[in-house]
Coordinates of C-alpha atoms in Angstrom, one line a residue:
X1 CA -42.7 0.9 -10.6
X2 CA -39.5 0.1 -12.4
X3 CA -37.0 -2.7 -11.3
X4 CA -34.5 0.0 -9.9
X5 CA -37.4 1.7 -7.6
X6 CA -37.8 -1.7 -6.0
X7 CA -34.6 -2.9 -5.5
X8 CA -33.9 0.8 -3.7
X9 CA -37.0 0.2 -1.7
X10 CA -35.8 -3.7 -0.7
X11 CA -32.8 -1.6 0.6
X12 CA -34.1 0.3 2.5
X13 CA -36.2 -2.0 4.3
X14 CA -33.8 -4.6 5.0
X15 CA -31.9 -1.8 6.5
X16 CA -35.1 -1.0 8.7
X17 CA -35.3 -4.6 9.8
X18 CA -32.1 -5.6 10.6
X19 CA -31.9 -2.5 13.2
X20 CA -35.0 -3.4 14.7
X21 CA -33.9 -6.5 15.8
X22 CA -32.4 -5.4 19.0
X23 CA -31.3 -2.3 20.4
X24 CA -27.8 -2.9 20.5
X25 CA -27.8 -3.2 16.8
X26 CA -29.3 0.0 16.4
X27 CA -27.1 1.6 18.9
X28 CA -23.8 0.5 17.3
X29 CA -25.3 1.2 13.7
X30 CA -25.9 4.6 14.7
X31 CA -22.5 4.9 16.2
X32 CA -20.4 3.8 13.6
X33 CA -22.5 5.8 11.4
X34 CA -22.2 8.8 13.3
X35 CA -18.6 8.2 13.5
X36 CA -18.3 7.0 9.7
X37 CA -19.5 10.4 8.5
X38 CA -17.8 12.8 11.2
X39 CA -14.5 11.0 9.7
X40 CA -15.7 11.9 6.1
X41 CA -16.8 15.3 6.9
X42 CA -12.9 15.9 8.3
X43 CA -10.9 14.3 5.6
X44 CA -13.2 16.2 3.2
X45 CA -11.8 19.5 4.9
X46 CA -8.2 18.1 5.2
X47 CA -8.1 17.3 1.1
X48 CA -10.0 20.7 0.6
X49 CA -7.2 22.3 2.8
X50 CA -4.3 20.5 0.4
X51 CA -5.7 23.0 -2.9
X52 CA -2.9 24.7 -4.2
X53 CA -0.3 22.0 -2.3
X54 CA 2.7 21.2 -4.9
X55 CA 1.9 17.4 -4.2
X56 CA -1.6 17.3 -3.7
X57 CA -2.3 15.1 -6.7
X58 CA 0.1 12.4 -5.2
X59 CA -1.6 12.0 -1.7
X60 CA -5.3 12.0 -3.6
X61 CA -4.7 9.3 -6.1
X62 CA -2.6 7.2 -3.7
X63 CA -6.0 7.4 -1.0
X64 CA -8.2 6.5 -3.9
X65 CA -6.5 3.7 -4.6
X66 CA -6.6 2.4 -1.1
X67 CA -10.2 3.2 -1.2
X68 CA -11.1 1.1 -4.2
X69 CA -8.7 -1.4 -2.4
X70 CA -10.5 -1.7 0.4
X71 CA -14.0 -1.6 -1.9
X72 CA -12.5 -5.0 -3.8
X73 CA -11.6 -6.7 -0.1
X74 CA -14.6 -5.2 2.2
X75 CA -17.1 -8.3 1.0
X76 CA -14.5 -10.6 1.4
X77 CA -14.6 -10.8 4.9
X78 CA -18.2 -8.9 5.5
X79 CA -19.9 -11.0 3.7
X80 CA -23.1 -11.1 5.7
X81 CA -22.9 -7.2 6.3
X82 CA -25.6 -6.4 3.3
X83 CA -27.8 -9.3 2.5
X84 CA -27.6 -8.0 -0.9
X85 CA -24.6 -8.7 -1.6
X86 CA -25.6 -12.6 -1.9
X87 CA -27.6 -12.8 -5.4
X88 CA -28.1 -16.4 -5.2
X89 CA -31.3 -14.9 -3.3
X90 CA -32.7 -13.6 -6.5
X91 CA -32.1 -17.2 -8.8
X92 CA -36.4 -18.1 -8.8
X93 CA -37.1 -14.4 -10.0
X94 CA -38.0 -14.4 -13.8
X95 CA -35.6 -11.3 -14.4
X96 CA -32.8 -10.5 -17.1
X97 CA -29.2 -10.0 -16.5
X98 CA -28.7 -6.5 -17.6
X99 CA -32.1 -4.9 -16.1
X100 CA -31.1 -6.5 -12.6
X101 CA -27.5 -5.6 -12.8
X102 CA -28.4 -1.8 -13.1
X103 CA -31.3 -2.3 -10.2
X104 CA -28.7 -3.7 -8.0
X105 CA -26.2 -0.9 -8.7
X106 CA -27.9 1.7 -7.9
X107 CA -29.5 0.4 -4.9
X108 CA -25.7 0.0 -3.5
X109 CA -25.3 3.2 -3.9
X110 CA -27.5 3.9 -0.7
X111 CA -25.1 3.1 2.4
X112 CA -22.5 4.8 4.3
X113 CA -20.1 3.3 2.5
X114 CA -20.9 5.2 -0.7
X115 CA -21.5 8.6 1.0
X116 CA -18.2 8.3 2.6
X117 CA -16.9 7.5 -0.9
X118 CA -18.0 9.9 -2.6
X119 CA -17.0 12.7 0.5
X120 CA -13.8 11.7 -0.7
X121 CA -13.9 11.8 -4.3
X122 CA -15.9 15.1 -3.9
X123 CA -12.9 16.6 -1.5
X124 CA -10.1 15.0 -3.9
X125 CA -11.9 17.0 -6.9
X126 CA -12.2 20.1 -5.3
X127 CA -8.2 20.2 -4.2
X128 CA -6.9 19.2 -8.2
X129 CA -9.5 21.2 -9.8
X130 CA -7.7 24.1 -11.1
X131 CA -9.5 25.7 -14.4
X132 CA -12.7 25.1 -15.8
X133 CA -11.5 22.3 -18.3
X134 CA -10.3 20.5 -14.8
X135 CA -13.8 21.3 -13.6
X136 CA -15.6 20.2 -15.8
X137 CA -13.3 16.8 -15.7
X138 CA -14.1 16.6 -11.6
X139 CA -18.0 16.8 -12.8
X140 CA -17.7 13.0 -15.0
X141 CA -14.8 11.7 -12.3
X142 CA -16.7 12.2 -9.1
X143 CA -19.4 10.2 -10.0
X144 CA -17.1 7.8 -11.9
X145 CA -14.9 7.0 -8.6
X146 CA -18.4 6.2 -7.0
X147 CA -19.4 3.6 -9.5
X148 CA -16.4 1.9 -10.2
X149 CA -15.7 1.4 -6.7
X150 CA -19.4 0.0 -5.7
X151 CA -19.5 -2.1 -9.3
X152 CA -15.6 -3.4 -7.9
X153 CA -17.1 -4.8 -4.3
X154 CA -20.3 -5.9 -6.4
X155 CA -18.4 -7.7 -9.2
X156 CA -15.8 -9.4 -6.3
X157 CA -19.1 -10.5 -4.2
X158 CA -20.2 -12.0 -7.2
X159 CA -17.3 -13.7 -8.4
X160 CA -16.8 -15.4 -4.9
X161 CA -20.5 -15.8 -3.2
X162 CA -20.2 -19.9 -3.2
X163 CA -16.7 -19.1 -1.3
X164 CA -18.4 -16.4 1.1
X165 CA -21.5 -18.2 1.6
X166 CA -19.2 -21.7 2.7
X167 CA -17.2 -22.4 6.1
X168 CA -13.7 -21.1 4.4
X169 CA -16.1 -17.2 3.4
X170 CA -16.5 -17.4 7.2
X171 CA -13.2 -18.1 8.0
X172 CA -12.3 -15.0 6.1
X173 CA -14.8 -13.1 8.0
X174 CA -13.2 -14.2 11.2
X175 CA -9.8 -12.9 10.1
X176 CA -10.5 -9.4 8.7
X177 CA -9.7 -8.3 12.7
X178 CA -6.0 -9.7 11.5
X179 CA -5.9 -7.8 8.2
X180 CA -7.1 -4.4 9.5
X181 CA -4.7 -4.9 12.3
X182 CA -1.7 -5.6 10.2
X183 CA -2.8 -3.1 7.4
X184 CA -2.7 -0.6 10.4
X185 CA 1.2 -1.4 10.7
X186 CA 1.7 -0.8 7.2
X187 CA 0.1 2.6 7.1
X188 CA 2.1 3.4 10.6
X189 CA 5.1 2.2 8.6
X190 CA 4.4 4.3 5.6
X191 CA 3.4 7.4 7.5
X192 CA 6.6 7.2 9.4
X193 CA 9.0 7.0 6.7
X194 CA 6.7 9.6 4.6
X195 CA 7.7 11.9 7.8
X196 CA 11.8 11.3 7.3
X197 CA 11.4 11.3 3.8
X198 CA 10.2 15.1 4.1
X199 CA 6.8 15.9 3.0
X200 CA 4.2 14.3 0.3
X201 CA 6.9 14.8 -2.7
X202 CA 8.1 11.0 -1.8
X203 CA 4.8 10.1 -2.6
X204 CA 5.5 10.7 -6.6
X205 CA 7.2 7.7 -7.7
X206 CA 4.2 5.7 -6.3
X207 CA 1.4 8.2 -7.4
X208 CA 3.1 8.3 -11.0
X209 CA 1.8 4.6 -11.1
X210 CA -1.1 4.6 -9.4
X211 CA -2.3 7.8 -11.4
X212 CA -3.1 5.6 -14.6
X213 CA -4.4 2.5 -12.7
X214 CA -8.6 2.9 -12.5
X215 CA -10.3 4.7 -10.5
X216 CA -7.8 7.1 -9.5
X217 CA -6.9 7.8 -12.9
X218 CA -10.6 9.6 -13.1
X219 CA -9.0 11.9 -10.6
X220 CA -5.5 12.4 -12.2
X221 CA -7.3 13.1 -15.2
X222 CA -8.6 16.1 -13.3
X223 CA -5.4 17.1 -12.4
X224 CA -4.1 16.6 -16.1
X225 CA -6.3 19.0 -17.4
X226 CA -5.4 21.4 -14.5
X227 CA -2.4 21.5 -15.9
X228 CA -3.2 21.6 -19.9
X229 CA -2.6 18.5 -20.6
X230 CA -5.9 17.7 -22.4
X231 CA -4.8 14.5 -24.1
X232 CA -3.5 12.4 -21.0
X233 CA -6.6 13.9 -19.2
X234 CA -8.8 12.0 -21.9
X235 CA -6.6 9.0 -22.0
X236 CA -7.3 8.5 -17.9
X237 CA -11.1 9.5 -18.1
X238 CA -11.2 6.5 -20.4
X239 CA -9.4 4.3 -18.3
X240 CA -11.8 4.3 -15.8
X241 CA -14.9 4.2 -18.0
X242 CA -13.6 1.1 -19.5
X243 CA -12.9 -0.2 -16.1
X244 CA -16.6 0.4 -15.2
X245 CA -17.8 -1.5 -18.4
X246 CA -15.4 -4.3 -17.8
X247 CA -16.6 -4.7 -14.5
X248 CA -20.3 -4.5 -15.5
X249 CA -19.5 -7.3 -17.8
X250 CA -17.6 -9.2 -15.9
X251 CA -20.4 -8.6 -12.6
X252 CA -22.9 -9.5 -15.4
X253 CA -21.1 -12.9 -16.4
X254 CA -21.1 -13.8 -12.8
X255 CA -25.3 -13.3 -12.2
X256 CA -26.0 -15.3 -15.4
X257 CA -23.6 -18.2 -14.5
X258 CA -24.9 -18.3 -10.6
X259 CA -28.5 -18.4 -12.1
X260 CA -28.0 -20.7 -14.9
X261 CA -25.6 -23.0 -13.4
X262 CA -26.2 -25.6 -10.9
X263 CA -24.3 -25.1 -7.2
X264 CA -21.7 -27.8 -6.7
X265 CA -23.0 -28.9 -3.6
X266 CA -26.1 -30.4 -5.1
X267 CA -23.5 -32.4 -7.4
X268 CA -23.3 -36.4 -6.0
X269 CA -19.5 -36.9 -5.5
X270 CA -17.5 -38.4 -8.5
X271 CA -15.3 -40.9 -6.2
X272 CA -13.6 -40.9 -2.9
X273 CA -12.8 -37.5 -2.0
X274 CA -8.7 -36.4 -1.3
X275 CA -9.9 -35.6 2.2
X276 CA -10.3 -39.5 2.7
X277 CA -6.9 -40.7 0.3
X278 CA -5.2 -38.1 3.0
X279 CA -7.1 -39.7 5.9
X280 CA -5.8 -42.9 5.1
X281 CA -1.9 -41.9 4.1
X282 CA -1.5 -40.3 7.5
X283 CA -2.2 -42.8 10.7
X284 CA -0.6 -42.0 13.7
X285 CA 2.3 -44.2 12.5
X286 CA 3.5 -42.3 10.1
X287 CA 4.0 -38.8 11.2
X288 CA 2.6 -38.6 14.8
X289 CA 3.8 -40.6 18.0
X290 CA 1.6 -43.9 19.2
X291 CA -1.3 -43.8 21.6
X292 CA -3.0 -40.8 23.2
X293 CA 0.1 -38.4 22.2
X294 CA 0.1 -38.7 18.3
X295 CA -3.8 -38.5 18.9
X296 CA -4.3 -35.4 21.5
X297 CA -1.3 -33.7 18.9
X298 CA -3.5 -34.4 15.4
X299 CA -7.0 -33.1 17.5
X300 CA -4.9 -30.0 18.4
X301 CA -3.6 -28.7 15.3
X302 CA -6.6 -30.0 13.6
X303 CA -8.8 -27.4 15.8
X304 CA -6.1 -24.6 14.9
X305 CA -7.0 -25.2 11.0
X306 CA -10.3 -26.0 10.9
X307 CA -12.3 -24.0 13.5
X308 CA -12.4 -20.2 13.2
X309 CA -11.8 -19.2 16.6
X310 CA -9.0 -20.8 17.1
X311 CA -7.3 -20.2 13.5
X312 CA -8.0 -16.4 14.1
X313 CA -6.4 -15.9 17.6
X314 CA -3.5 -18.6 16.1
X315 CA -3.2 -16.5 12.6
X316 CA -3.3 -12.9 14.6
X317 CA -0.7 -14.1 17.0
X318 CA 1.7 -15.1 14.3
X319 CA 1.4 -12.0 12.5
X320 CA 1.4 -9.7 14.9
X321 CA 4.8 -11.6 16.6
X322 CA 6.4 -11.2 13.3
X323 CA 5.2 -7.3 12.6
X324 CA 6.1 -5.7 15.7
X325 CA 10.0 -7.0 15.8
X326 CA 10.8 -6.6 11.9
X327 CA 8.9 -3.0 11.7
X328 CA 10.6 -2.2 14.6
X329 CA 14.1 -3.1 12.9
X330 CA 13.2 -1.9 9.4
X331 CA 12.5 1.6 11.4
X332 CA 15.9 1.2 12.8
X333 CA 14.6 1.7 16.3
X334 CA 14.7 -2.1 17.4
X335 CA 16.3 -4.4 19.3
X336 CA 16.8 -8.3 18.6
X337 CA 15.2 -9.1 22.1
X338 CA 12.0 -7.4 20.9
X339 CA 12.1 -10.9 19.3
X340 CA 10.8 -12.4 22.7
X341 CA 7.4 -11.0 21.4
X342 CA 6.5 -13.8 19.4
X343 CA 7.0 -15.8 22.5
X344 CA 4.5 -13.9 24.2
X345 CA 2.0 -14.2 21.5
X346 CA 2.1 -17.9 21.0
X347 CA 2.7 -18.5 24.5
X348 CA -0.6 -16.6 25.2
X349 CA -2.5 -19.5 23.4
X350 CA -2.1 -22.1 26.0
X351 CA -4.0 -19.8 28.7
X352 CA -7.6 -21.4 27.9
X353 CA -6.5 -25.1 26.3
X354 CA -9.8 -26.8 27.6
X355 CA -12.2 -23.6 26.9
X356 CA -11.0 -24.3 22.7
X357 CA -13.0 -27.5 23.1
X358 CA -16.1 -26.1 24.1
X359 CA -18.4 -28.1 25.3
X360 CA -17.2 -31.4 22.8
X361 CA -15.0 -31.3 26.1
X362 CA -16.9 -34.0 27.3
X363 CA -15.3 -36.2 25.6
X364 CA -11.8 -35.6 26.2
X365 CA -13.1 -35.8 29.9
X366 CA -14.5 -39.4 29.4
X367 CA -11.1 -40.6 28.4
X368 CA -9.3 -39.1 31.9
X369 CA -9.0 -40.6 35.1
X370 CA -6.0 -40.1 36.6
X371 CA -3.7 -37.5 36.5
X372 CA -1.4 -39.8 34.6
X373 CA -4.4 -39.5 32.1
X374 CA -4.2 -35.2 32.7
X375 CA -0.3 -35.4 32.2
X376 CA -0.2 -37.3 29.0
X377 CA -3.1 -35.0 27.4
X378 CA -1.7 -32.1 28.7
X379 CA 1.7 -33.0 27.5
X380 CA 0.6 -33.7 23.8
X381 CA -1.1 -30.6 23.9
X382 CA 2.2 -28.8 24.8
X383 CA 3.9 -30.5 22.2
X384 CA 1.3 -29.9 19.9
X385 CA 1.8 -26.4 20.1
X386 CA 5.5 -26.7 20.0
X387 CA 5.5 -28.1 16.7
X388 CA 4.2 -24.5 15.5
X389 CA 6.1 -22.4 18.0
X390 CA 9.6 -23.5 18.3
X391 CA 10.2 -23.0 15.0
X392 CA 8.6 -20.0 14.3
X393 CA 10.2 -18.4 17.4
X394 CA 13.2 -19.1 15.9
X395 CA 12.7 -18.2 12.8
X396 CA 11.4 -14.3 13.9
X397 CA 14.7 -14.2 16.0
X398 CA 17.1 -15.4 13.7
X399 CA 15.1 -12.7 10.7
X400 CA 15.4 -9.7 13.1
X401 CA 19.0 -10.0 14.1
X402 CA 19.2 -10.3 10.3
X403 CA 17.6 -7.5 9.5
X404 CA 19.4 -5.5 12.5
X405 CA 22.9 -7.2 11.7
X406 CA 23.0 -8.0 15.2
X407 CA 24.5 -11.5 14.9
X408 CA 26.3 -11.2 18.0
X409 CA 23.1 -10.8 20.1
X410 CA 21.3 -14.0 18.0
X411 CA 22.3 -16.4 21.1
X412 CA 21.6 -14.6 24.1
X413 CA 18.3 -13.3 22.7
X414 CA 17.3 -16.5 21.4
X415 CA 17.8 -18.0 25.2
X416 CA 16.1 -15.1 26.4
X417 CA 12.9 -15.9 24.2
X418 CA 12.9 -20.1 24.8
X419 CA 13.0 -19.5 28.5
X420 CA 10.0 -17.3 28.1
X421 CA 7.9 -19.9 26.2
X422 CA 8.7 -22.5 28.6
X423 CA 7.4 -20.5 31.4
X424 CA 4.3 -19.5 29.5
X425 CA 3.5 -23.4 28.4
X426 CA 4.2 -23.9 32.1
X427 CA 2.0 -21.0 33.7
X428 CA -0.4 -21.9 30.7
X429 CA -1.2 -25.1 31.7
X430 CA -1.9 -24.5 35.1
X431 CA -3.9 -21.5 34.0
X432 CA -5.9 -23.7 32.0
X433 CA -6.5 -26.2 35.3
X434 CA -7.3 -23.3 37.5
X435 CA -9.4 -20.4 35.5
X436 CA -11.1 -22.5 32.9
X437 CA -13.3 -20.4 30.5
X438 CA -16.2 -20.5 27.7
X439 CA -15.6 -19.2 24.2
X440 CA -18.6 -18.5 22.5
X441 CA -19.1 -20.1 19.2
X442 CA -22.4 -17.9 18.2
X443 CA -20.1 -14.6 17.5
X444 CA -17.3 -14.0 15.5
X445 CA -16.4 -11.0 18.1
X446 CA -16.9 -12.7 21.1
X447 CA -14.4 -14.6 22.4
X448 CA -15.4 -14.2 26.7
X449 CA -19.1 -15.5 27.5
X450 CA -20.8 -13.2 29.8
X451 CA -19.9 -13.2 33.6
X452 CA -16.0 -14.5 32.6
X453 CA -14.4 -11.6 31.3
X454 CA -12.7 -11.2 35.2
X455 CA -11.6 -15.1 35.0
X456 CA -10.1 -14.6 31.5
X457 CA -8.2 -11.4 32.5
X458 CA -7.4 -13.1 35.6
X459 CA -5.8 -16.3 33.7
X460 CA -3.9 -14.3 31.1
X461 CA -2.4 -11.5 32.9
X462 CA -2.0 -13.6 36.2
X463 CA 0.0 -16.0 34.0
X464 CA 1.6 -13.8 32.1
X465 CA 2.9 -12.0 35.3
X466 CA 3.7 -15.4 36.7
X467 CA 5.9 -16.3 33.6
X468 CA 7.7 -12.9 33.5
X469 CA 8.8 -13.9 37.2
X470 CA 10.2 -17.0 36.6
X471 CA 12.2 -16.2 33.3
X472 CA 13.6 -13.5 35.3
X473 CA 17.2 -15.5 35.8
X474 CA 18.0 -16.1 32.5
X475 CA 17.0 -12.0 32.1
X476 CA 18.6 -11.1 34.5
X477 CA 21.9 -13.3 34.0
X478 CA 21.9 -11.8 29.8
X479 CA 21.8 -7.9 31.5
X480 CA 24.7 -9.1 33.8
X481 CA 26.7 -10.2 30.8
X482 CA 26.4 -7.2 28.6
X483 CA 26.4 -5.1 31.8
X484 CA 30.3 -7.2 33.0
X485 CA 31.3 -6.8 29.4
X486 CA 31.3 -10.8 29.2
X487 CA 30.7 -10.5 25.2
X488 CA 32.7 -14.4 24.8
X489 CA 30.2 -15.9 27.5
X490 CA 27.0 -14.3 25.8
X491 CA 26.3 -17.5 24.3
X492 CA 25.3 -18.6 27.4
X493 CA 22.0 -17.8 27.7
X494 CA 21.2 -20.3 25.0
X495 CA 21.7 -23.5 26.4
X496 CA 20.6 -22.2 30.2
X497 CA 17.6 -20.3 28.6
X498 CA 16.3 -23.8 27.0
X499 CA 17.1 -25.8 29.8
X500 CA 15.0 -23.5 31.9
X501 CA 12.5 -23.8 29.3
X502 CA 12.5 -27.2 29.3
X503 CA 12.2 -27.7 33.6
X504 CA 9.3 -24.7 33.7
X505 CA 7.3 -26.3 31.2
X506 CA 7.8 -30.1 33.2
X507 CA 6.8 -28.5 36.3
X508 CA 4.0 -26.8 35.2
X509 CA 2.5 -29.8 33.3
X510 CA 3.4 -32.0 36.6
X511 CA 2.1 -28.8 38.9
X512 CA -1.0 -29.2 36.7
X513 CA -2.4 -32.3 35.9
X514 CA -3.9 -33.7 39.6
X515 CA -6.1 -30.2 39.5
X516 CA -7.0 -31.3 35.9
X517 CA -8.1 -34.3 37.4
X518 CA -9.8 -33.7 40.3
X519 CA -11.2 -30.7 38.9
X520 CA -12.8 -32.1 35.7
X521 CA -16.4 -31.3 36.5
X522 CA -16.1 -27.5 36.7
X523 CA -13.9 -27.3 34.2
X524 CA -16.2 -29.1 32.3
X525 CA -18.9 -26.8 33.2
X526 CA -17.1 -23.5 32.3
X527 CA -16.3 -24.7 29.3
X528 CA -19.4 -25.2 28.1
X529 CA -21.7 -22.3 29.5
X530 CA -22.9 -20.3 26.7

């Protein structure tokens, strides 16, 4: 049996064993298959249905290219998704560069992902095909969409399987939720103005780019020789053949130097590493407050960098406060108090603060006694979470009244979005005291252990209802002044909305630490149940 028969085979039987494992694997891998394929079936009608459209060609290479976008990305942060993605498996096997890379290419070709590839490319050829030279064109580009798109995600894997493999390639993994979501806004965006722009023939200035950039210059090589123009036809075909030996090459390169070349972790270390020189130039002296403040601050921030739970919800958060105000304004359908959404977002962090520790809770426990002890660490952690908030609230306010040219409305809203965040750190904390909860570190997409999903929804939304209540005055006194007419008192808002801020978060820290206290033990205990 040749090299490519086996490597097909090893596909297929790792794709037998991993849905044997458990049932729920197979019944989601069945589903998203299912639903995978019912999606390609109906976009292969819908770019059948666009033959003989004046614009056709735009929309087709504009969707390949976000395909063989999301082909270069996918292993990026899926890394685990096809255990044949990771060749470092295959570094004891006596085999040759070349032979292997053909073996592996082929046996990627099995996989929803290249059926509902090639659905596409099959129902992009069919709507530019127009002639029998264009034909006979979509006959060498269908296939050569397929390839360079699975030797793309193959040559990328390659390239980056000591970052996948590592802490940081898990990291990623943990953050592709964040990129689909805010990919989503973009093609929400873009369908939008597509719709005001009237029709696909806005899509030409982009298309007329994208048409000559590999592989969706296979398929505007079909719709060059549609149209008789035989030489430009050739001239993309080409493109994308050379694309596919480049990345053969460069995929090539990449096996022989991961099977040849030693991994730097078996390296010793050449000297102190810049880890400890930064260790050392930053005690609590120099940046952070003394004592258990400048302490409880560094531990917090450090858990927002370095473990992936926490960088995820912190990461999504950010983005998504910053999306849904500026789209809104770029759309012209916003309003600079939508700015109080990035309040929301980051104030919705402080709603689990002891369940982020897990069970290394323990030891922040050990090191409280009083509720003094609960105030101060409490407090830091506030702080803490101010030094990443404040500004960045601020920042989204002042950039949507920018982009609205609603300078006049900067104040109030900006009052209207600091008393907010004060009564979410304040409703947070005491959250945090009352309905403690696990995160479980063993999934990427669980973030509840089983049996608390009522205590988390409890926490947040009881919170969060709590906090709208008690920024209601300075709401309430901003709609009075615009509803009075009062525009030279709607500053305001500002200095009452922080001073509000400042008393709800006091309060709630105060309100909050004797239950820490007392309540240490099943806090303790919810925190750590797997």
């Amino acid at each position: 049996m040749t090299l490519t028969g086996v490597f097909v085979r090893l596909k297929l039987s790792l794709l037998r064993s991993g849905l044997r494992r458990s049932t729920g694997r197979t019944a989601a891998y069945v589903t998203s298959a299912v639903l995978a394929l019912l999606f390609a079936a109906a976009l292969l009608l819908g770019l059948v249905a666009l033959r003989g459209e004046a614009h056709a060609g735009a929309l087709v290479v504009l969707l390949t290219g976000m395909l063989a976008l999301s082909w270069a990305v996918m292993p990026l942060f899926f890394p685990g998704g096809d255990e044949t993605l990771d060749p470092t498996r295959l570094v004891m096997l006596p085999l040759r560069p070349s032979p292997l890379v053909r073996a592996l290419l082929v046996s990627s070709l099995v996989g929803i992902g290249p059926l509902f590839t090639l659905c596409v490319a099959v129902g992009s050829a069919v709507a530019l095909a127009h002639g029998a030279a264009a034909v006979a064109v979509a006959v060498f580009a269908v296939p050569l969409v397929l390839l360079v798109c699975v030797a793309l995600a193959r040559a990328v894997a390659a390239a980056n399987i000591r970052l996948l493999t590592s802490r940081k390639g898990r990291d990623l993994a943990v953050l592709s939720g964040l990129v689909i979501a805010v990919g989503a806004q973009f093609v929400n965006f873009g369908v939008q103005r597509l719709g005001r722009a009237g029709g696909l023939s806005a899509l030409e200035p982009a298309a007329e780019v994208v048409r000559w950039i590999p592989p969706a210059s296979a398929l505007g090589a079909v719709e060059a020789a549609g149209e008789g123009a035989y030489g430009i036809a050739a001239a993309r075909l080409l493109l994308s053949v050379a694309a596919l030996a480049a990345l053969l090459f460069a995929w090539r390169r990449s096996l022989v130097k991961l099977m040849t070349a030693p991994d730097g972790s078996t390296l010793a270390a050449a000297g102190p590493s810049r880890r400890d020189g930064r260790a050392s130039a930053s005690g609590p002296g120099k940046l952070w407050p003394q004592g258990r403040t400048g302490a409880v601050m560094q531990r917090t921030l450090r858990y927002v960098w370095r473990d992936p739970k926490t960088k995820a919800a912190w990461v999504t958060s950010l983005a998504v406060g910053l999306i849904v105000p500026l789209f809104n304004a770029l759309q012209g359908s916003g309003s600079v108090y939508l700015a109080c959404f990035a309040a929301v977002m980051l104030g919705a962090q402080t709603y689990n603060q002891f369940g982020q520790d897990t069970s290394a809770f323990w030891m922040v426990a050990m090191t409280i006694s009083s509720a003094r002890d609960a105030y101060l660490e409490l407090r830091a952690r506030t702080l803490a979470l101010l030094v990443i908030t404040l500004p960045y609230m601020v920042l989204v306010t002042v950039a949507t009244a920018a982009v609205l040219g609603d300078w006049r409305g900067l104040p109030d809203a900006l009052g209207v979005s600091l008393a907010v965040l004060g009564a979410m750190l304040g409703t947070g904390a005491v959250a945090s005291s009352r309905f403690p909860y696990s995160i479980p570190q063993d999934s990427a997409y669980k973030n509840v252990a089983p049996g608390q999903a009522g205590l988390a929804w409890l926490s947040v939304l009881g919170g969060m209802v709590a906090a709208a209540l008690l920024s209601a005055p300075v709401i309430a006194l901003t709609i009075w002044l615009h509803m009075a007419g009062a525009e030279s008192w709607l500053w305001l808002p500002l200095p009452l909305g922080a001073a509000w801020a400042v008393l709800l978060t006091w309060a709630g820290l105060r309100l909050a630490a004797p239950r820490t206290a007392r309540r240490l033990p099943e806090i303790l205990a919810a925190v750590s149940r797997a």
